[in-house]
mmCIF file of C-alpha atoms in Angstrom:
data_model
loop_
_atom_site.group_PDB
_atom_site.id
_atom_site.type_symbol
_atom_site.label_atom_id
_atom_site.label_comp_id
_atom_site.label_asym_id
_atom_site.label_seq_id
_atom_site.Cartn_x
_atom_site.Cartn_y
_atom_site.Cartn_z
ATOM 1 C CA MET N 1 0.015 0.060 -0.031
ATOM 2 C CA VAL N 2 2.790 2.455 0.974
ATOM 3 C CA CYS N 3 5.288 1.204 -1.560
ATOM 4 C CA LEU N 4 2.909 1.753 -4.480
ATOM 5 C CA GLU N 5 2.506 5.298 -3.528
ATOM 6 C CA PHE N 6 6.320 6.066 -2.833
ATOM 7 C CA TRP N 7 7.360 4.434 -6.234
ATOM 8 C CA SER N 8 5.047 6.696 -8.040
ATOM 9 C CA TYR N 9 7.002 9.840 -6.971
ATOM 10 C CA GLU N 10 10.368 8.218 -7.801
ATOM 11 C CA PHE N 11 9.312 7.563 -11.172
ATOM 12 C CA LEU N 12 8.832 11.377 -11.605
ATOM 13 C CA VAL N 13 12.508 11.829 -10.998
ATOM 14 C CA LEU N 14 13.194 9.237 -13.818
ATOM 15 C CA MET N 15 10.790 10.737 -16.242
ATOM 16 C CA SER N 16 12.326 14.207 -15.569
ATOM 17 C CA GLY N 17 15.587 12.938 -17.180
ATOM 18 C CA LEU N 18 13.734 12.485 -20.554
ATOM 19 C CA LEU N 19 12.558 16.083 -20.594
ATOM 20 C CA PRO N 20 14.296 18.861 -22.661
ATOM 21 C CA ASN N 21 17.192 20.054 -20.752
ATOM 22 C CA PRO N 22 17.390 17.136 -18.353
ATOM 23 C CA LYS N 23 20.167 18.567 -15.994
ATOM 24 C CA LEU N 24 17.752 21.418 -15.061
ATOM 25 C CA GLU N 25 14.685 19.295 -14.906
ATOM 26 C CA THR N 26 16.189 16.445 -12.855
ATOM 27 C CA SER N 27 17.932 18.954 -10.429
ATOM 28 C CA VAL N 28 14.720 20.626 -9.753
ATOM 29 C CA MET N 29 12.525 17.447 -9.532
ATOM 30 C CA SER N 30 15.079 15.924 -7.184
ATOM 31 C CA ILE N 31 14.975 18.895 -4.899
ATOM 32 C CA CYS N 32 11.208 18.785 -5.018
ATOM 33 C CA LEU N 33 11.107 15.194 -4.199
ATOM 34 C CA ASN N 34 13.498 15.879 -1.221
ATOM 35 C CA ILE N 35 11.250 18.740 0.109
ATOM 36 C CA SER N 36 8.254 16.689 -0.331
ATOM 37 C CA SER N 37 9.690 13.736 1.532
ATOM 38 C CA VAL N 38 10.773 15.767 4.452
ATOM 39 C CA ILE N 39 7.417 17.486 4.879
ATOM 40 C CA PHE N 40 5.494 14.326 4.399
ATOM 41 C CA ARG N 41 7.148 12.821 7.484
ATOM 42 C CA ILE N 42 4.684 15.001 9.629
ATOM 43 C CA PRO N 43 1.366 13.656 8.171
ATOM 44 C CA PHE N 44 2.908 10.264 7.710
ATOM 45 C CA GLY N 45 3.629 10.495 11.661
ATOM 46 C CA PHE N 46 0.067 11.496 12.198
ATOM 47 C CA GLY N 47 -1.141 8.571 10.081
ATOM 48 C CA SER N 48 0.958 6.077 12.012
ATOM 49 C CA ALA N 49 -0.526 7.563 15.339
ATOM 50 C CA VAL N 50 -4.042 7.285 14.198
ATOM 51 C CA SER N 51 -3.636 3.870 12.639
ATOM 52 C CA THR N 52 -2.555 2.429 16.174
ATOM 53 C CA ARG N 53 -5.273 4.516 17.969
ATOM 54 C CA VAL N 54 -7.987 3.451 15.697
ATOM 55 C CA SER N 55 -7.220 -0.207 15.720
ATOM 56 C CA ASN N 56 -6.840 -0.138 19.544
ATOM 57 C CA GLU N 57 -10.260 1.641 19.955
ATOM 58 C CA LEU N 58 -12.037 -0.597 17.468
ATOM 59 C CA GLY N 59 -10.499 -3.614 19.208
ATOM 60 C CA ALA N 60 -11.779 -2.305 22.591
ATOM 61 C CA GLY N 61 -15.229 -1.833 21.355
ATOM 62 C CA ARG N 62 -15.135 1.893 21.402
ATOM 63 C CA PRO N 63 -16.392 3.012 17.937
ATOM 64 C CA LYS N 64 -17.024 6.686 18.985
ATOM 65 C CA ALA N 65 -13.503 7.173 20.185
ATOM 66 C CA ALA N 66 -12.244 5.608 16.994
ATOM 67 C CA ARG N 67 -14.339 8.000 14.831
ATOM 68 C CA LEU N 68 -13.162 10.916 17.042
ATOM 69 C CA ALA N 69 -9.402 10.074 16.583
ATOM 70 C CA VAL N 70 -10.025 10.097 12.939
ATOM 71 C CA GLU N 71 -11.709 13.606 12.969
ATOM 72 C CA ILE N 72 -8.881 15.159 15.111
ATOM 73 C CA VAL N 73 -6.307 13.728 12.895
ATOM 74 C CA ILE N 74 -7.893 15.082 9.798
ATOM 75 C CA PHE N 75 -8.112 18.415 11.411
ATOM 76 C CA LEU N 76 -4.425 18.293 12.463
ATOM 77 C CA ALA N 77 -3.414 17.319 8.851
ATOM 78 C CA VAL N 78 -5.458 20.335 7.414
ATOM 79 C CA ALA N 79 -3.864 22.627 9.811
ATOM 80 C CA GLU N 80 -0.455 21.476 9.220
ATOM 81 C CA GLY N 81 -0.875 21.536 5.480
ATOM 82 C CA VAL N 82 -2.102 25.058 5.295
ATOM 83 C CA LEU N 83 0.675 26.236 7.693
ATOM 84 C CA LEU N 84 3.440 24.780 5.791
ATOM 85 C CA SER N 85 2.055 25.301 2.258
ATOM 86 C CA SER N 86 1.937 28.901 3.262
ATOM 87 C CA ILE N 87 5.444 29.041 4.436
ATOM 88 C CA ALA N 88 6.639 27.211 1.149
ATOM 89 C CA VAL N 89 4.930 29.649 -1.027
ATOM 90 C CA GLY N 90 5.977 32.791 1.068
ATOM 91 C CA LEU N 91 9.603 31.537 0.890
ATOM 92 C CA ARG N 92 9.704 30.347 -2.624
ATOM 93 C CA ASP N 93 12.230 32.799 -3.873
ATOM 94 C CA ILE N 94 14.912 31.997 -1.358
ATOM 95 C CA TRP N 95 14.001 28.259 -0.737
ATOM 96 C CA GLY N 96 16.305 27.056 -3.549
ATOM 97 C CA TYR N 97 19.526 28.643 -1.888
ATOM 98 C CA THR N 98 19.298 25.755 0.806
ATOM 99 C CA TYR N 99 20.253 23.464 -2.134
ATOM 100 C CA THR N 100 22.309 25.323 -4.521
ATOM 101 C CA ASN N 101 23.665 28.680 -5.976
ATOM 102 C CA ASP N 102 22.568 28.018 -9.596
ATOM 103 C CA VAL N 103 20.240 31.006 -10.293
ATOM 104 C CA LYS N 104 18.347 29.041 -12.990
ATOM 105 C CA VAL N 105 17.502 26.184 -10.657
ATOM 106 C CA ILE N 106 16.613 28.637 -7.867
ATOM 107 C CA ARG N 107 14.197 30.537 -10.192
ATOM 108 C CA TYR N 108 12.651 27.223 -11.719
ATOM 109 C CA LEU N 109 12.108 25.849 -8.143
ATOM 110 C CA ALA N 110 10.445 28.989 -7.157
ATOM 111 C CA SER N 111 7.992 28.726 -10.004
ATOM 112 C CA ILE N 112 7.089 25.233 -9.061
ATOM 113 C CA MET N 113 6.849 25.792 -5.426
ATOM 114 C CA PRO N 114 3.110 26.672 -5.588
ATOM 115 C CA VAL N 115 2.333 23.452 -7.283
ATOM 116 C CA LEU N 116 4.696 21.594 -4.647
ATOM 117 C CA ALA N 117 2.866 23.158 -1.725
ATOM 118 C CA LEU N 118 -0.517 21.958 -3.181
ATOM 119 C CA SER N 119 0.861 18.577 -3.669
ATOM 120 C CA ASN N 120 2.157 18.498 0.097
ATOM 121 C CA PHE N 121 -1.351 19.667 1.290
ATOM 122 C CA MET N 122 -3.011 16.886 -0.721
ATOM 123 C CA ASP N 123 -0.303 14.225 0.460
ATOM 124 C CA GLY N 124 -0.995 15.457 4.149
ATOM 125 C CA ILE N 125 -4.856 14.475 3.652
ATOM 126 C CA GLN N 126 -4.230 11.163 2.102
ATOM 127 C CA GLY N 127 -1.446 10.274 4.513
ATOM 128 C CA VAL N 128 -3.822 10.414 7.639
ATOM 129 C CA LEU N 129 -6.583 8.976 5.710
ATOM 130 C CA SER N 130 -4.137 5.939 4.742
ATOM 131 C CA GLY N 131 -3.229 5.650 8.366
ATOM 132 C CA THR N 132 -7.049 5.310 9.109
ATOM 133 C CA ALA N 133 -7.372 2.729 6.560
ATOM 134 C CA ARG N 134 -4.527 0.677 7.862
ATOM 135 C CA GLY N 135 -5.998 0.927 11.381
ATOM 136 C CA CYS N 136 -9.325 -0.413 10.275
ATOM 137 C CA GLY N 137 -7.612 -3.305 8.539
ATOM 138 C CA TRP N 138 -8.316 -2.022 5.017
ATOM 139 C CA GLN N 139 -4.772 -2.576 3.482
ATOM 140 C CA LYS N 140 -6.205 -4.488 0.646
ATOM 141 C CA ILE N 141 -8.756 -1.579 -0.191
ATOM 142 C CA GLY N 142 -5.971 0.914 0.155
ATOM 143 C CA ALA N 143 -3.585 -0.867 -2.113
ATOM 144 C CA PHE N 144 -6.259 -0.993 -4.853
ATOM 145 C CA VAL N 145 -6.940 2.727 -4.233
ATOM 146 C CA ASN N 146 -3.321 3.768 -4.516
ATOM 147 C CA LEU N 147 -2.806 1.463 -7.602
ATOM 148 C CA GLY N 148 -5.837 3.033 -9.322
ATOM 149 C CA ALA N 149 -5.030 6.721 -8.115
ATOM 150 C CA TYR N 150 -1.524 6.839 -8.862
ATOM 151 C CA TYR N 151 -0.875 4.424 -11.753
ATOM 152 C CA LEU N 152 -4.288 5.002 -13.727
ATOM 153 C CA MET N 153 -4.585 8.647 -13.042
ATOM 154 C CA GLY N 154 -1.402 10.218 -11.539
ATOM 155 C CA LEU N 155 1.476 8.915 -13.622
ATOM 156 C CA PRO N 156 -0.577 9.158 -16.932
ATOM 157 C CA SER N 157 -1.659 12.701 -16.106
ATOM 158 C CA ALA N 158 1.990 13.410 -15.308
ATOM 159 C CA ILE N 159 3.121 12.001 -18.709
ATOM 160 C CA ALA N 160 0.520 13.987 -20.528
ATOM 161 C CA LEU N 161 1.235 17.409 -18.887
ATOM 162 C CA GLY N 162 4.907 16.979 -18.677
ATOM 163 C CA PHE N 163 5.622 15.809 -22.202
ATOM 164 C CA PHE N 164 2.712 16.386 -24.506
ATOM 165 C CA PHE N 165 1.615 19.766 -23.079
ATOM 166 C CA HIS N 166 5.389 20.847 -22.357
ATOM 167 C CA PHE N 167 4.796 21.934 -18.715
ATOM 168 C CA GLY N 168 8.098 20.157 -17.989
ATOM 169 C CA ALA N 169 8.712 19.295 -14.155
ATOM 170 C CA LYS N 170 5.804 21.352 -13.064
ATOM 171 C CA GLY N 171 3.436 19.443 -15.387
ATOM 172 C CA LEU N 172 4.994 16.068 -13.713
ATOM 173 C CA TRP N 173 3.926 17.482 -10.359
ATOM 174 C CA MET N 174 0.583 18.717 -11.530
ATOM 175 C CA GLY N 175 -0.027 15.167 -12.887
ATOM 176 C CA ILE N 176 0.896 13.429 -9.655
ATOM 177 C CA ILE N 177 -1.473 15.887 -7.751
ATOM 178 C CA CYS N 178 -4.289 14.497 -9.828
ATOM 179 C CA GLY N 179 -3.379 10.999 -8.365
ATOM 180 C CA SER N 180 -2.840 12.167 -4.811
ATOM 181 C CA GLY N 181 -6.120 14.340 -5.031
ATOM 182 C CA LEU N 182 -7.987 11.172 -6.251
ATOM 183 C CA GLN N 183 -6.444 9.062 -3.500
ATOM 184 C CA ALA N 184 -7.511 11.551 -0.866
ATOM 185 C CA PHE N 185 -11.036 11.721 -2.368
ATOM 186 C CA LEU N 186 -11.584 7.990 -2.329
ATOM 187 C CA LEU N 187 -10.263 7.472 1.084
ATOM 188 C CA LEU N 188 -12.332 10.391 2.488
ATOM 189 C CA VAL N 189 -15.468 8.914 0.912
ATOM 190 C CA ILE N 190 -14.619 5.490 2.375
ATOM 191 C CA THR N 191 -13.893 6.834 5.845
ATOM 192 C CA MET N 192 -17.001 9.166 5.773
ATOM 193 C CA SER N 193 -19.284 6.275 4.900
ATOM 194 C CA THR N 194 -17.884 3.940 7.468
ATOM 195 C CA ASN N 195 -20.143 2.260 10.002
ATOM 196 C CA TRP N 196 -17.934 2.437 13.067
ATOM 197 C CA GLU N 197 -20.140 0.229 15.123
ATOM 198 C CA LYS N 198 -19.671 -2.602 12.528
ATOM 199 C CA GLU N 199 -16.007 -2.000 12.258
ATOM 200 C CA ALA N 200 -15.703 -2.446 16.059
ATOM 201 C CA LYS N 201 -17.589 -5.712 16.084
ATOM 202 C CA LYS N 202 -15.490 -6.983 13.205
ATOM 203 C CA ALA N 203 -12.362 -5.986 15.138
ATOM 204 C CA GLN N 204 -13.422 -7.673 18.323
ATOM 205 C CA GLU N 205 -14.445 -10.852 16.119
ATOM 206 C CA ARG N 206 -10.739 -10.802 14.948
ATOM 207 C CA VAL N 207 -9.345 -10.456 18.243
ATOM 208 C CA PHE N 208 -11.177 -13.184 19.757
ATOM 209 C CA ALA N 209 -10.754 -15.530 16.722
ATOM 210 C CA SER N 210 -6.823 -14.965 17.107
ATOM 211 C CA ARG N 211 -6.692 -15.942 20.780
ATOM 212 C CA ILE N 212 -4.936 -19.221 21.406
ATOM 213 C CA PRO N 213 -6.582 -21.710 23.921
ATOM 214 C CA THR N 214 -4.580 -21.807 27.088
ATOM 215 C CA GLU N 215 -5.705 -25.472 27.725
ATOM 216 C CA MET N 216 -5.291 -28.307 25.269
ATOM 217 C CA PRO N 217 -8.217 -30.690 25.120
ATOM 218 C CA SER N 218 -7.494 -34.090 26.728
#
């Protein structure tokens, strides 16, 4: 579930080497991927926390507490996304100096930062929703969502915008936003339509079914 998502972003760097002026495109794409990876650690941590909390609450038969945990972590992800996206856009003209002194790279990165900020915001939302899915035991559903969102929507859109519409690295990121946006939307729909009482019963059934008898029959 997680690897399918991470690999799609790695493909962006590989594809950037096929664009005109590959040295510039790959340099900027590598910087964008590094920035995105660092920022994503925050919502990924939120997702890991809510995954554990939701699974514990469902297993304990407390569906309302599980739902409350999901609502809180979504709020935290939105607040964090708005804050960091605002900082990224506000510092877009000087952000590149932390990586290089090449003026072309710095200016190109500055033009992509608003798109990257939107991408990071969407990644934050889907990151906590993916954690919710793992906590509910929906890994198979999450894998299919990621596969469809990134490989049927995100990467094809990136190829179209980057190569056929000549948006370059910016187009690659715009395309992957289509994938992360679809992923976040699908996971949000699944989460909002969840019957938490039913999920709690399923979790308790799995807990009791996994217990090993302490006494062997004679």
